Amino acid sequence: EVGPAPQGIIDLAASARDPETLFAATEGGLLVSRDGGLGWEAAHPVEAPASVVDVGPDVRVMTFVMGEGLVAADEATLQWEALGDAFG
């Protein structure tokens, strides 16, 4: 069973480690679901459009958030670090 997709979804990425963990780049920010898409919560503290999200085999999440730029975090902790300038 899968819940409804988040509003304003732009991109979706699945965890390389846990099939129940999904990340959604949306018009309202980056969201995470740890229950296969049944529920969603904020994965990044800034509520601004996230235009892309990717999870690498090293379980590192990368996303571009408007006003923040390119950021990355370990999937387990979601402690974000800037990788690039805030291009918007």
Short mmCIF file of N, CA and C in Angstrom, two decimals:
data_model
loop_
_atom_site.label_atom_id
_atom_site.label_comp_id
_atom_site.label_asym_id
_atom_site.label_seq_id
_atom_site.Cartn_x
_atom_site.Cartn_y
_atom_site.Cartn_z
N GLU A 1 0.84 -1.18 0.00
CA GLU A 1 0.00 0.00 0.00
C GLU A 1 0.88 1.24 0.00
N VAL A 2 0.53 2.21 -0.82
CA VAL A 2 1.26 3.46 -0.93
C VAL A 2 0.28 4.60 -0.72
N GLY A 3 0.69 5.58 0.07
CA GLY A 3 -0.14 6.75 0.31
C GLY A 3 -0.11 7.69 -0.86
N PRO A 4 -0.82 8.80 -0.73
CA PRO A 4 -0.82 9.79 -1.83
C PRO A 4 0.54 10.45 -1.98
N ALA A 5 0.86 10.80 -3.21
CA ALA A 5 2.11 11.51 -3.48
C ALA A 5 2.03 12.90 -2.86
N PRO A 6 3.15 13.44 -2.41
CA PRO A 6 3.14 14.79 -1.86
C PRO A 6 2.71 15.80 -2.91
N GLN A 7 2.08 16.90 -2.45
CA GLN A 7 1.68 17.96 -3.38
C GLN A 7 2.90 18.63 -3.98
N GLY A 8 2.79 18.99 -5.24
CA GLY A 8 3.84 19.74 -5.91
C GLY A 8 5.12 18.95 -6.13
N ILE A 9 5.02 17.65 -6.29
CA ILE A 9 6.21 16.81 -6.45
C ILE A 9 6.93 17.15 -7.75
N ILE A 10 8.25 17.25 -7.64
CA ILE A 10 9.11 17.55 -8.79
C ILE A 10 10.00 16.36 -9.12
N ASP A 11 10.55 15.71 -8.08
CA ASP A 11 11.48 14.60 -8.27
C ASP A 11 11.33 13.64 -7.10
N LEU A 12 11.69 12.39 -7.32
CA LEU A 12 11.57 11.35 -6.31
C LEU A 12 12.82 10.48 -6.35
N ALA A 13 13.31 10.09 -5.16
CA ALA A 13 14.47 9.19 -5.08
C ALA A 13 14.23 8.19 -3.96
N ALA A 14 14.71 6.97 -4.18
CA ALA A 14 14.59 5.91 -3.18
C ALA A 14 15.94 5.67 -2.52
N SER A 15 15.88 5.25 -1.28
CA SER A 15 17.08 4.93 -0.53
C SER A 15 17.83 3.77 -1.16
N ALA A 16 19.15 3.82 -1.08
CA ALA A 16 19.97 2.71 -1.56
C ALA A 16 20.07 1.61 -0.49
N ARG A 17 19.61 1.92 0.71
CA ARG A 17 19.74 0.99 1.84
C ARG A 17 18.40 0.42 2.30
N ASP A 18 17.36 1.26 2.31
CA ASP A 18 16.07 0.88 2.88
C ASP A 18 14.95 1.10 1.87
N PRO A 19 14.31 0.06 1.39
CA PRO A 19 13.27 0.21 0.37
C PRO A 19 12.04 0.98 0.85
N GLU A 20 11.90 1.17 2.15
CA GLU A 20 10.76 1.92 2.68
C GLU A 20 11.03 3.43 2.73
N THR A 21 12.28 3.84 2.52
CA THR A 21 12.63 5.26 2.62
C THR A 21 12.65 5.90 1.24
N LEU A 22 11.85 6.96 1.10
CA LEU A 22 11.74 7.72 -0.14
C LEU A 22 11.96 9.19 0.15
N PHE A 23 12.53 9.90 -0.81
CA PHE A 23 12.72 11.34 -0.71
C PHE A 23 12.00 12.00 -1.88
N ALA A 24 11.29 13.09 -1.59
CA ALA A 24 10.55 13.81 -2.63
C ALA A 24 10.98 15.27 -2.64
N ALA A 25 11.46 15.73 -3.79
CA ALA A 25 11.70 17.16 -4.00
C ALA A 25 10.37 17.75 -4.43
N THR A 26 9.91 18.75 -3.69
CA THR A 26 8.60 19.34 -3.99
C THR A 26 8.69 20.86 -4.06
N GLU A 27 7.61 21.47 -4.49
CA GLU A 27 7.54 22.92 -4.55
C GLU A 27 7.64 23.54 -3.15
N GLY A 28 7.33 22.76 -2.11
CA GLY A 28 7.36 23.26 -0.74
C GLY A 28 8.58 22.85 0.04
N GLY A 29 9.48 22.07 -0.56
CA GLY A 29 10.70 21.64 0.13
C GLY A 29 10.99 20.17 -0.09
N LEU A 30 12.00 19.68 0.61
CA LEU A 30 12.38 18.28 0.52
C LEU A 30 11.67 17.50 1.62
N LEU A 31 11.02 16.40 1.22
CA LEU A 31 10.28 15.57 2.16
C LEU A 31 10.87 14.18 2.20
N VAL A 32 10.65 13.46 3.31
CA VAL A 32 11.07 12.07 3.45
C VAL A 32 9.90 11.24 3.94
N SER A 33 9.82 10.02 3.43
CA SER A 33 8.87 9.02 3.93
C SER A 33 9.70 7.82 4.35
N ARG A 34 9.47 7.34 5.55
CA ARG A 34 10.19 6.16 6.04
C ARG A 34 9.28 4.94 6.11
N ASP A 35 8.08 5.10 5.51
CA ASP A 35 7.11 3.99 5.52
C ASP A 35 6.57 3.68 4.12
N GLY A 36 7.45 3.81 3.13
CA GLY A 36 7.07 3.46 1.76
C GLY A 36 6.11 4.42 1.09
N GLY A 37 6.01 5.63 1.59
CA GLY A 37 5.15 6.62 0.96
C GLY A 37 3.80 6.81 1.63
N LEU A 38 3.57 6.14 2.75
CA LEU A 38 2.29 6.32 3.46
C LEU A 38 2.20 7.68 4.12
N GLY A 39 3.31 8.17 4.65
CA GLY A 39 3.34 9.47 5.30
C GLY A 39 4.61 10.22 4.93
N TRP A 40 4.55 11.53 4.96
CA TRP A 40 5.69 12.37 4.56
C TRP A 40 5.96 13.43 5.61
N GLU A 41 7.23 13.78 5.81
CA GLU A 41 7.62 14.85 6.72
C GLU A 41 8.81 15.60 6.13
N ALA A 42 9.08 16.78 6.66
CA ALA A 42 10.19 17.58 6.15
C ALA A 42 11.51 16.87 6.39
N ALA A 43 12.35 16.86 5.36
CA ALA A 43 13.69 16.27 5.46
C ALA A 43 14.76 17.34 5.54
N HIS A 44 14.41 18.55 5.13
CA HIS A 44 15.34 19.69 5.15
C HIS A 44 14.60 20.84 5.82
N PRO A 45 15.28 21.62 6.67
CA PRO A 45 14.58 22.65 7.45
C PRO A 45 14.05 23.85 6.66
N VAL A 46 14.55 24.08 5.45
CA VAL A 46 14.10 25.23 4.66
C VAL A 46 12.89 24.84 3.82
N GLU A 47 11.80 25.58 3.98
CA GLU A 47 10.59 25.33 3.21
C GLU A 47 10.62 26.16 1.93
N ALA A 48 11.45 25.73 0.99
CA ALA A 48 11.59 26.38 -0.31
C ALA A 48 11.64 25.28 -1.36
N PRO A 49 11.30 25.60 -2.60
CA PRO A 49 11.31 24.55 -3.62
C PRO A 49 12.63 23.78 -3.69
N ALA A 50 12.51 22.48 -3.76
CA ALA A 50 13.65 21.59 -3.99
C ALA A 50 13.47 21.05 -5.40
N SER A 51 14.43 21.29 -6.28
CA SER A 51 14.23 20.97 -7.68
C SER A 51 14.71 19.59 -8.09
N VAL A 52 15.56 18.98 -7.30
CA VAL A 52 16.08 17.66 -7.63
C VAL A 52 16.51 16.97 -6.34
N VAL A 53 16.44 15.65 -6.32
CA VAL A 53 16.94 14.88 -5.18
C VAL A 53 17.55 13.59 -5.71
N ASP A 54 18.65 13.16 -5.07
CA ASP A 54 19.32 11.92 -5.46
C ASP A 54 19.89 11.28 -4.20
N VAL A 55 19.83 9.95 -4.16
CA VAL A 55 20.45 9.20 -3.06
C VAL A 55 21.48 8.28 -3.69
N GLY A 56 22.73 8.47 -3.33
CA GLY A 56 23.81 7.67 -3.88
C GLY A 56 23.95 6.33 -3.18
N PRO A 57 24.75 5.44 -3.73
CA PRO A 57 24.97 4.13 -3.13
C PRO A 57 25.62 4.22 -1.75
N ASP A 58 26.24 5.37 -1.45
CA ASP A 58 26.83 5.59 -0.13
C ASP A 58 25.80 6.14 0.85
N VAL A 59 24.52 6.08 0.49
CA VAL A 59 23.36 6.58 1.24
C VAL A 59 23.49 8.04 1.63
N ARG A 60 24.08 8.81 0.74
CA ARG A 60 24.18 10.26 0.90
C ARG A 60 23.10 10.90 0.04
N VAL A 61 22.30 11.74 0.64
CA VAL A 61 21.22 12.43 -0.05
C VAL A 61 21.74 13.78 -0.53
N MET A 62 21.49 14.09 -1.80
CA MET A 62 21.84 15.39 -2.35
C MET A 62 20.59 16.01 -2.94
N THR A 63 20.43 17.32 -2.71
CA THR A 63 19.28 18.03 -3.24
C THR A 63 19.67 19.48 -3.51
N PHE A 64 18.94 20.10 -4.41
CA PHE A 64 19.12 21.53 -4.66
C PHE A 64 17.88 22.24 -4.11
N VAL A 65 18.09 23.11 -3.14
CA VAL A 65 17.01 23.86 -2.51
C VAL A 65 17.18 25.33 -2.86
N MET A 66 16.13 25.94 -3.39
CA MET A 66 16.18 27.36 -3.76
C MET A 66 16.57 28.19 -2.55
N GLY A 67 17.51 29.09 -2.74
CA GLY A 67 17.98 29.94 -1.67
C GLY A 67 19.07 29.33 -0.81
N GLU A 68 19.27 28.03 -0.93
CA GLU A 68 20.30 27.32 -0.16
C GLU A 68 21.40 26.79 -1.07
N GLY A 69 21.02 26.38 -2.28
CA GLY A 69 21.96 25.78 -3.21
C GLY A 69 21.98 24.28 -3.09
N LEU A 70 23.07 23.68 -3.53
CA LEU A 70 23.23 22.23 -3.49
C LEU A 70 23.68 21.83 -2.09
N VAL A 71 22.93 20.92 -1.47
CA VAL A 71 23.24 20.47 -0.11
C VAL A 71 23.25 18.95 -0.08
N ALA A 72 23.92 18.38 0.91
CA ALA A 72 24.01 16.92 1.05
C ALA A 72 23.98 16.55 2.51
N ALA A 73 23.52 15.32 2.77
CA ALA A 73 23.47 14.80 4.14
C ALA A 73 23.48 13.29 4.10
N ASP A 74 23.94 12.69 5.19
CA ASP A 74 23.81 11.25 5.35
C ASP A 74 22.33 10.95 5.55
N GLU A 75 21.85 9.92 4.91
CA GLU A 75 20.43 9.57 4.96
C GLU A 75 19.93 9.33 6.40
N ALA A 76 20.74 8.77 7.25
CA ALA A 76 20.31 8.43 8.61
C ALA A 76 20.17 9.66 9.50
N THR A 77 21.07 10.65 9.34
CA THR A 77 21.06 11.79 10.26
C THR A 77 20.40 13.03 9.69
N LEU A 78 20.43 13.19 8.37
CA LEU A 78 19.92 14.37 7.68
C LEU A 78 20.51 15.66 8.26
N GLN A 79 21.78 15.60 8.58
CA GLN A 79 22.54 16.80 8.99
C GLN A 79 23.14 17.40 7.72
N TRP A 80 22.58 18.49 7.25
CA TRP A 80 22.88 19.04 5.94
C TRP A 80 24.14 19.88 5.93
N GLU A 81 24.89 19.78 4.81
CA GLU A 81 26.05 20.62 4.58
C GLU A 81 25.96 21.19 3.17
N ALA A 82 26.38 22.43 3.01
CA ALA A 82 26.35 23.09 1.71
C ALA A 82 27.45 22.56 0.82
N LEU A 83 27.11 22.29 -0.43
CA LEU A 83 28.08 21.85 -1.42
C LEU A 83 28.31 22.90 -2.49
N GLY A 84 27.35 23.80 -2.65
CA GLY A 84 27.46 24.82 -3.69
C GLY A 84 26.74 26.08 -3.26
N ASP A 85 26.89 27.13 -4.06
CA ASP A 85 26.27 28.42 -3.78
C ASP A 85 24.77 28.37 -3.90
N ALA A 86 24.12 29.33 -3.28
CA ALA A 86 22.67 29.48 -3.39
C ALA A 86 22.34 30.20 -4.70
N PHE A 87 22.07 29.46 -5.74
CA PHE A 87 21.85 30.01 -7.07
C PHE A 87 20.46 30.58 -7.26
N GLY A 88 19.73 30.80 -6.23
CA GLY A 88 18.38 31.33 -6.42
C GLY A 88 17.74 31.49 -5.14
#
